[in-house]
Coordinates of C-alpha atoms and ligand atoms in Angstrom, one line a residue:
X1 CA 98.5 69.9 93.6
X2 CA 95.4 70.7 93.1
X3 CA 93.2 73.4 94.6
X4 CA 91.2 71.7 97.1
X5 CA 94.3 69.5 98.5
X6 CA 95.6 72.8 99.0
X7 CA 92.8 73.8 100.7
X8 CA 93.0 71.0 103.0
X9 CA 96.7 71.6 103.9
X10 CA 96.4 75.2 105.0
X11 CA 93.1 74.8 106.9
X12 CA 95.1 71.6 108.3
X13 CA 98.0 73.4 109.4
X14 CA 96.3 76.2 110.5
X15 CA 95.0 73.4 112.9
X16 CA 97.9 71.5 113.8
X17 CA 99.4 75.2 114.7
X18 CA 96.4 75.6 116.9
X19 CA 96.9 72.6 119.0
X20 CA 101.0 72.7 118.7
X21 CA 101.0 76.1 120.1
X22 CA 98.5 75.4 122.9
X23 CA 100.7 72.5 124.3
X24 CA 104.3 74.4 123.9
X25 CA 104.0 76.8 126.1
X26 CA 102.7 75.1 129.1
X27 CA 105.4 72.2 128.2
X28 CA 108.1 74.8 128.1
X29 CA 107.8 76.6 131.1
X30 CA 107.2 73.5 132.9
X31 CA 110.7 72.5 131.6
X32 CA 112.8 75.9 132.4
X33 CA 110.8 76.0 135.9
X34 CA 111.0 72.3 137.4
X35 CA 113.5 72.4 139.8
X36 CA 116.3 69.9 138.8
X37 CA 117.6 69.3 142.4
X38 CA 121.5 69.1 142.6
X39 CA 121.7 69.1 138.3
X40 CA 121.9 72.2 136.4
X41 CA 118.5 73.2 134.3
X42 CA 119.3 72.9 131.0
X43 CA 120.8 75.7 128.9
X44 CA 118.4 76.7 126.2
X45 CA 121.0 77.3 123.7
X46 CA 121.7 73.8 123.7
X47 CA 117.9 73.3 123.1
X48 CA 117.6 76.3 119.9
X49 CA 120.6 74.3 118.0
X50 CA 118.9 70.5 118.3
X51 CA 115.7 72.3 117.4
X52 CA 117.8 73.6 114.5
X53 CA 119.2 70.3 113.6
X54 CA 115.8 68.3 113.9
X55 CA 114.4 70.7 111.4
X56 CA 117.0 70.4 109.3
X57 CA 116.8 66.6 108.9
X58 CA 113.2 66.8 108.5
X59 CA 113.3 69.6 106.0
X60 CA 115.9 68.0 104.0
X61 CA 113.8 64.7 104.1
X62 CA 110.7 65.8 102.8
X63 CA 112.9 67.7 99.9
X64 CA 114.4 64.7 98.7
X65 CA 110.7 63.1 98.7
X66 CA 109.6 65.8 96.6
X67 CA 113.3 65.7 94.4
X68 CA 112.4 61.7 94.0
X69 CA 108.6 62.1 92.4
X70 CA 110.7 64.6 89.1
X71 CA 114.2 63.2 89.5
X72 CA 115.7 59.8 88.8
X73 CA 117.1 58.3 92.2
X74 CA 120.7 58.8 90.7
X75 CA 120.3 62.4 90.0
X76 CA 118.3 62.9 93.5
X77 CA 121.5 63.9 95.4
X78 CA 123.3 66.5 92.7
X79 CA 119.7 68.1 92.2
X80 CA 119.6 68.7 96.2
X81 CA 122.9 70.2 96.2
X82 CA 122.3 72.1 93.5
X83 CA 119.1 74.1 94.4
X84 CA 120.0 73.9 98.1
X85 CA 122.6 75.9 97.0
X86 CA 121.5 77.9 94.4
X87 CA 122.9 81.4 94.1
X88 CA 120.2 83.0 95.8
X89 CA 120.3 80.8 98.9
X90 CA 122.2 83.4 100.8
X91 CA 118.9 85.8 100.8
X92 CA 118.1 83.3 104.3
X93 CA 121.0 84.3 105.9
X94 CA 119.2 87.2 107.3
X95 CA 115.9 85.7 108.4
X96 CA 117.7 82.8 109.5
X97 CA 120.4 84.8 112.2
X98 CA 116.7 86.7 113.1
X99 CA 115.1 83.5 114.4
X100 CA 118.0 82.2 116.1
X101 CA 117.6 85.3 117.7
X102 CA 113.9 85.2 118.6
X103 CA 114.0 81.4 119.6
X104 CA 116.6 82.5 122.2
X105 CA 114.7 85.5 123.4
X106 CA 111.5 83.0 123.8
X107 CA 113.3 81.2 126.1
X108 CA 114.6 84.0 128.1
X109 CA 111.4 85.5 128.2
X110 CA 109.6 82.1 129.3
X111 CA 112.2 81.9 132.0
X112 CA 111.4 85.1 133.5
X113 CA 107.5 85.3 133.2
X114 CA 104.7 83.5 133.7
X115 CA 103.1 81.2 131.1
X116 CA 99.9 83.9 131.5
X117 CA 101.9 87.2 130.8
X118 CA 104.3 85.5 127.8
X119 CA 101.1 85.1 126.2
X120 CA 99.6 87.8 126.8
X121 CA 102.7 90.2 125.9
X122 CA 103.6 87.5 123.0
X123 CA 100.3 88.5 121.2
X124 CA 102.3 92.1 120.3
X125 CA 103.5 90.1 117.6
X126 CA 99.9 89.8 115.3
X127 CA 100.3 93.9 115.2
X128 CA 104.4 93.6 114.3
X129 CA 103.5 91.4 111.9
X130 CA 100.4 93.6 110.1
X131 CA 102.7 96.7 110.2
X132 CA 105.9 94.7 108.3
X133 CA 103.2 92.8 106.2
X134 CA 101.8 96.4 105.1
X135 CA 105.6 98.0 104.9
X136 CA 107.3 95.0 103.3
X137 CA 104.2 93.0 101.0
X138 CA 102.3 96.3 100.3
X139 CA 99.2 94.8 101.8
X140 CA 96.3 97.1 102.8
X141 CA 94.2 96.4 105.6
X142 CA 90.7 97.9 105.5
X143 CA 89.2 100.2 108.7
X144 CA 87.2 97.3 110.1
X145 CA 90.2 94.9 109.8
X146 CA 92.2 97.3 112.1
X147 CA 89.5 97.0 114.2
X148 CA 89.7 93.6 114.1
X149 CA 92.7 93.8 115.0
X150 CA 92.5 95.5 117.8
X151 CA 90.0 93.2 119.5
X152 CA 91.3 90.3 119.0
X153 CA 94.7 91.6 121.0
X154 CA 92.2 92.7 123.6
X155 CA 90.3 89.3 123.3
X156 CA 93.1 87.4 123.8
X157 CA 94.5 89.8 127.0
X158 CA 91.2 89.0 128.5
X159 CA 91.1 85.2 128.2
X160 CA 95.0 85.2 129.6
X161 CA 94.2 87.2 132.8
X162 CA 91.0 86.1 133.6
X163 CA 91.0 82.7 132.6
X164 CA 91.6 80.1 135.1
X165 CA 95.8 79.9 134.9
X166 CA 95.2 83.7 134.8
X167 CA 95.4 86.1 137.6
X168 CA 92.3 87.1 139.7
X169 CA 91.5 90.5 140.2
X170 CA 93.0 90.6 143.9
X171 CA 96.1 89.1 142.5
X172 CA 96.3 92.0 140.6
X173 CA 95.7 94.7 143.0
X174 CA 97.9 92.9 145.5
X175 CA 100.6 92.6 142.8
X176 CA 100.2 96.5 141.9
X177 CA 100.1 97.2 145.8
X178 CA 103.8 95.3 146.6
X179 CA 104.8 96.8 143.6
X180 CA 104.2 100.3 144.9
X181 CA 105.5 99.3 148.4
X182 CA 108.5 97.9 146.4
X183 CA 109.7 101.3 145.3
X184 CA 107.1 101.1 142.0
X185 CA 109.4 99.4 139.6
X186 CA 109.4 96.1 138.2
X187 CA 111.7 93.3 139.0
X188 CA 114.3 92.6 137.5
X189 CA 113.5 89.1 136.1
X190 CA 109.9 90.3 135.1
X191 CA 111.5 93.3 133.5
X192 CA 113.9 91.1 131.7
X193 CA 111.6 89.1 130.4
X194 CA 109.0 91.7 129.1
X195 CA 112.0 93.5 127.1
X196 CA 112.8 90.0 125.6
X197 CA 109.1 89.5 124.4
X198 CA 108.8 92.7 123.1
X199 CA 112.3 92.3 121.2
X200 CA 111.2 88.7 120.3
X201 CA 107.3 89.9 118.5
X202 CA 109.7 92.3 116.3
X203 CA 111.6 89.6 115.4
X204 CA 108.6 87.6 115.0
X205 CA 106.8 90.2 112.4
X206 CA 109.8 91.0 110.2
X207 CA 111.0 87.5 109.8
X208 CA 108.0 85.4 109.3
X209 CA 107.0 88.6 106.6
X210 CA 110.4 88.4 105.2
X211 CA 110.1 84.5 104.7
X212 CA 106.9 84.7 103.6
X213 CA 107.8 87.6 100.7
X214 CA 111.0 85.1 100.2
X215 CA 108.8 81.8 99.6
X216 CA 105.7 83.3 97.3
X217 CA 108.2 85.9 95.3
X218 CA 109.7 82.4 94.2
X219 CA 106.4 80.4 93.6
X220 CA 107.1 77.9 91.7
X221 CA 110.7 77.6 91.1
X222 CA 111.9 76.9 94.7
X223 CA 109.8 74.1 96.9
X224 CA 109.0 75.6 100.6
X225 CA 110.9 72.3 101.8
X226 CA 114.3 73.8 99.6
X227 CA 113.5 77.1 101.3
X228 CA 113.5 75.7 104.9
X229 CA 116.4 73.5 104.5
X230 CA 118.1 76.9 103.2
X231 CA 116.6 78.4 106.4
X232 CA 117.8 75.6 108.9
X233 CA 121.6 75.1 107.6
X234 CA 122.1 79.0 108.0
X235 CA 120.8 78.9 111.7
X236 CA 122.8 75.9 112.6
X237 CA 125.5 78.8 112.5
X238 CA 124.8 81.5 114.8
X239 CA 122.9 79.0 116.8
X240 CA 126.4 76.8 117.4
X241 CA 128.8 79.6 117.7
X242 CA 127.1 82.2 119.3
X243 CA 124.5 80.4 121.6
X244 CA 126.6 77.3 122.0
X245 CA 130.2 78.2 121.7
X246 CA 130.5 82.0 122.8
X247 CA 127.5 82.6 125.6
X248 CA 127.4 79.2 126.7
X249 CA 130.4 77.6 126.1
X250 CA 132.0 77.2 129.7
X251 CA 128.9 76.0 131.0
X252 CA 129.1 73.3 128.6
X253 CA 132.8 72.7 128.8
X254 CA 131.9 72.2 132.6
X255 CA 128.3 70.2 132.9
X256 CA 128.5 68.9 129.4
X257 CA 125.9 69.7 126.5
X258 CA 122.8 67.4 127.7
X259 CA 123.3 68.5 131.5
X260 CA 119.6 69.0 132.6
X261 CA 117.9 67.0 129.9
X262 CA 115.4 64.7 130.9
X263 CA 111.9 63.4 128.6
X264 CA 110.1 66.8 129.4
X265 CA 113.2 69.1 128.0
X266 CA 113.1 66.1 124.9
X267 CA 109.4 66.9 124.5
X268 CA 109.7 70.8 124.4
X269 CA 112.2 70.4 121.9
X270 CA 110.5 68.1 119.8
X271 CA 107.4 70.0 119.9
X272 CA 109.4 73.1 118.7
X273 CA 110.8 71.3 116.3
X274 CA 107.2 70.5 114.5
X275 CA 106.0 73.7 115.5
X276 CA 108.7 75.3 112.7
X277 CA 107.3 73.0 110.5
X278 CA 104.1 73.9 110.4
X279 CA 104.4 78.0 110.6
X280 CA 106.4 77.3 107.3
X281 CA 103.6 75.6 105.8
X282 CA 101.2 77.9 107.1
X283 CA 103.1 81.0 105.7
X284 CA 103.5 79.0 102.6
X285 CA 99.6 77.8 102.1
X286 CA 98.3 80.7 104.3
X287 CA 99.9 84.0 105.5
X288 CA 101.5 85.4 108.4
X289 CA 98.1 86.7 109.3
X290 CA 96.2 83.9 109.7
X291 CA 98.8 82.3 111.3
X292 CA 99.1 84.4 114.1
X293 CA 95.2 84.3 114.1
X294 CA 95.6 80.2 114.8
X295 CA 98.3 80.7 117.7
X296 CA 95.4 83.3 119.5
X297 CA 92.5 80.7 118.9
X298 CA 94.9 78.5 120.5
X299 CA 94.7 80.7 123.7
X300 CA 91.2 80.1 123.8
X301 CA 91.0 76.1 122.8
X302 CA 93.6 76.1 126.1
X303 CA 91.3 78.2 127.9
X304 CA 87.9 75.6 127.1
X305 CA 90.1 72.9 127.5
X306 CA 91.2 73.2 130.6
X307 CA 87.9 74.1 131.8
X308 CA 86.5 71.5 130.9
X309 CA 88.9 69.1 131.9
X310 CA 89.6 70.2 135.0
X311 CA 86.2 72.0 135.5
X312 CA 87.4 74.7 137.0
X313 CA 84.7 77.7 136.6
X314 CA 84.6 79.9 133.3
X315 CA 84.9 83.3 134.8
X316 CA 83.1 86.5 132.5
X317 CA 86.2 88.3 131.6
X318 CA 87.8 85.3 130.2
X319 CA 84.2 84.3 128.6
X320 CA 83.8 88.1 127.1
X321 CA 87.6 87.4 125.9
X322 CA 86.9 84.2 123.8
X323 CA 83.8 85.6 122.2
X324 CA 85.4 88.5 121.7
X325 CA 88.0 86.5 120.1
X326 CA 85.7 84.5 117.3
X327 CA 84.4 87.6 116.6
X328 CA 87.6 89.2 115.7
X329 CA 88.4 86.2 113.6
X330 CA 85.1 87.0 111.7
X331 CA 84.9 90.5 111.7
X332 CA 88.9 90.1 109.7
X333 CA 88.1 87.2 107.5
X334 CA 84.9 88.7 106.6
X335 CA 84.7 86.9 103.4
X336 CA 82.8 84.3 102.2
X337 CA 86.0 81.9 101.3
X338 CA 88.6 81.9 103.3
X339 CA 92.0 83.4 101.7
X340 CA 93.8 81.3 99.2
X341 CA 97.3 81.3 97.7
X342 CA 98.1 79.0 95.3
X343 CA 101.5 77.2 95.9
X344 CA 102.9 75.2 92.9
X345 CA 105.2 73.3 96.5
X346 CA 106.9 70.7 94.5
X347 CA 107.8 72.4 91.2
X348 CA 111.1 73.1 91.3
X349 CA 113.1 73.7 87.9
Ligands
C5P401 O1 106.2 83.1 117.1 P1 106.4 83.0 115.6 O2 105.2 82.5 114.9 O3 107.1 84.1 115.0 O4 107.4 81.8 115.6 C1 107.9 81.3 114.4 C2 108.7 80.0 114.7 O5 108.7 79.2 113.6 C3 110.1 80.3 115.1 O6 110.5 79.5 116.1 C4 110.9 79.9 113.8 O7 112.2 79.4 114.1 C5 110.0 78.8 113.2 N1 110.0 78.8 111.8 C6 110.6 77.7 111.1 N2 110.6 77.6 109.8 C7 110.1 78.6 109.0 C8 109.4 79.7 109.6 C9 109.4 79.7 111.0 O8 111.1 76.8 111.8 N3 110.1 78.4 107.7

């Protein structure tokens, strides 16, 4: 491929993931927080494994499309098998048990917080992943790109709580206020569901580092679309027999495996689905970096968006956040061209 079609595709994803991520979480909290009547809601184990199995077919789709341009259409199938399964395909076993883990500790967490505080938490995960990028990649990151850094997790803090889904100042002291009245401590739920973001933005920075190292350490001899295939068939496991089979197995012996599912649960799992698919491309064309640099501009696209479709008022804080945002994104990518890896994607050997 050549250099500017590479271009394309990583400024391209780094869109897609912009808009995919601003969409998801509103569509997934909706769907673990409408109340479903009579009907159970639907267990989200049963939603990580079709997620799972979606990518999988898609992955394995767009290998064979690459395996068809270098491979006669009778040799398509042994050549799949055989770099599918190459000797080193167990090296995903690892990230691939990880994100089963993460996906699952998403959903717990957007089950017991807010849309506004996931995100805001969530965004723990652009200093996980700087500190494994640095650890595992041996990338340096300059003084002002630190500070960077830090204002863009402020930036994004700001546009959560003072945005118009976010919560007003009063909220806030009156929150703080039953809190103390409460006895001072958290509860429960919101407790459980800040431990599983924090778990799930270390899961987020090693993994997505550890694919990353795993993709571009193989430039060249193993397509991304191999890679996630690879990635996908070792998380069908953990995500059928632990999820499915051993945490939520009586559940779905009693209500059956779709109880709960209706066009909105569909949607959420759909949209995860392509989500998957385009962080792997934006590892591949980008980094982890500017990935998680899309999924805050996303915070603020949501934020304009919905004020100017619903015209509710653009408060200051959330205003101040959004600037201070762009200028985070500036103040890292200080360059004049925008990072570029080179990514031979569809030479395998
Ligand atoms: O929040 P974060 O950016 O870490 O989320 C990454 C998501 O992308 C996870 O849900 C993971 O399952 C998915 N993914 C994928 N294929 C890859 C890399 C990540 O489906 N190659």
């Amino acid at each position: 491929p050549s250099r500017r079609w590479q271009l394309s595709v990583q400024r391209l994803s780094l869109a897609l993931l912009v808009v995919q991520n601003s969409v998801l979480v509103m569509v997934m909290h909706h769907s673990r927080n409408t109340p479903t009547g009579k009907h159970p809601r639907y267990l989200a184990s049963t939603a990580v494994l079709l997620v799972e199995v979606i990518k999988l077919l898609a992955s394995l789709a767009l290998a064979t499309h690459d395996a068809c341009r270098t491979h006669a259409p009778s040799a398509v199938a042994a050549h799949l098998f055989r770099t599918i399964f190459a000797p080193d395909c167990w090296k995903l076993i690892v990230p691939a048990a990880l994100y089963t883990l993460q996906n699952s500790l998403v959903y717990t967490a957007i089950s017991n917080l807010d849309p506004v505080a996931f995100q805001v938490t969530y965004q723990l995960k652009i200093l996980t992943t700087v500190l494994f990028s640095i650890l595992l990649l041996g990338r340096s990151i300059s003084l002002r790109q630190w500070l960077a850094l830090v204002l863009l997790t402020s930036g994004v803090a700001l546009v959560q709580v003072g945005g118009p889904l976010g919560l007003n100042p009063d909220d806030w002291l009156e929150r703080i206020a039953s809190l103390l009245r409460a006895g001072a401590l958290p509860t429960s739920s919101a407790f459980k569901g800040v431990m599983a973001v924090v778990a799930a933005s270390l899961t987020s920075g090693l993994t997505c580092v550890y694919f990353e190292k795993l993709v571009k350490d193989s430039l060249g001899s193993v397509s991304l679309w191999t890679r996630n295939v690879q990635l996908s068939f070792f998380s069908l496991f953990p995500a059928l027999f632990v999820g499915v089979v051993w945490q939520d197995g009586a559940a779905i012996a009693k209500h059956g495996f779709f109880a709960g599912y209706n066009p909105v649960v569909w949607l959420t799992i759909a949209l995860q689905a392509l989500g998957g698919l385009i962080v792997a491309v934006c590892i591949a064309y980008a980094d982890n970096v500017a990935k998680n640099f899309a999924a805050s501009l996303s915070i603020v696209v949501s934020y304009a968006a919905t004020a100017l479709m619903y015209r509710t008022p653009m408060t200051l804080p959330a205003t101040a956040g959004a600037s201070i945002v762009l200028l985070a994104m500036y103040m890292f990518n200080g360059r004049p061209a925008p990072r570029m890896v080179l990514l031979p994607i569809s030479q395998e050997r």
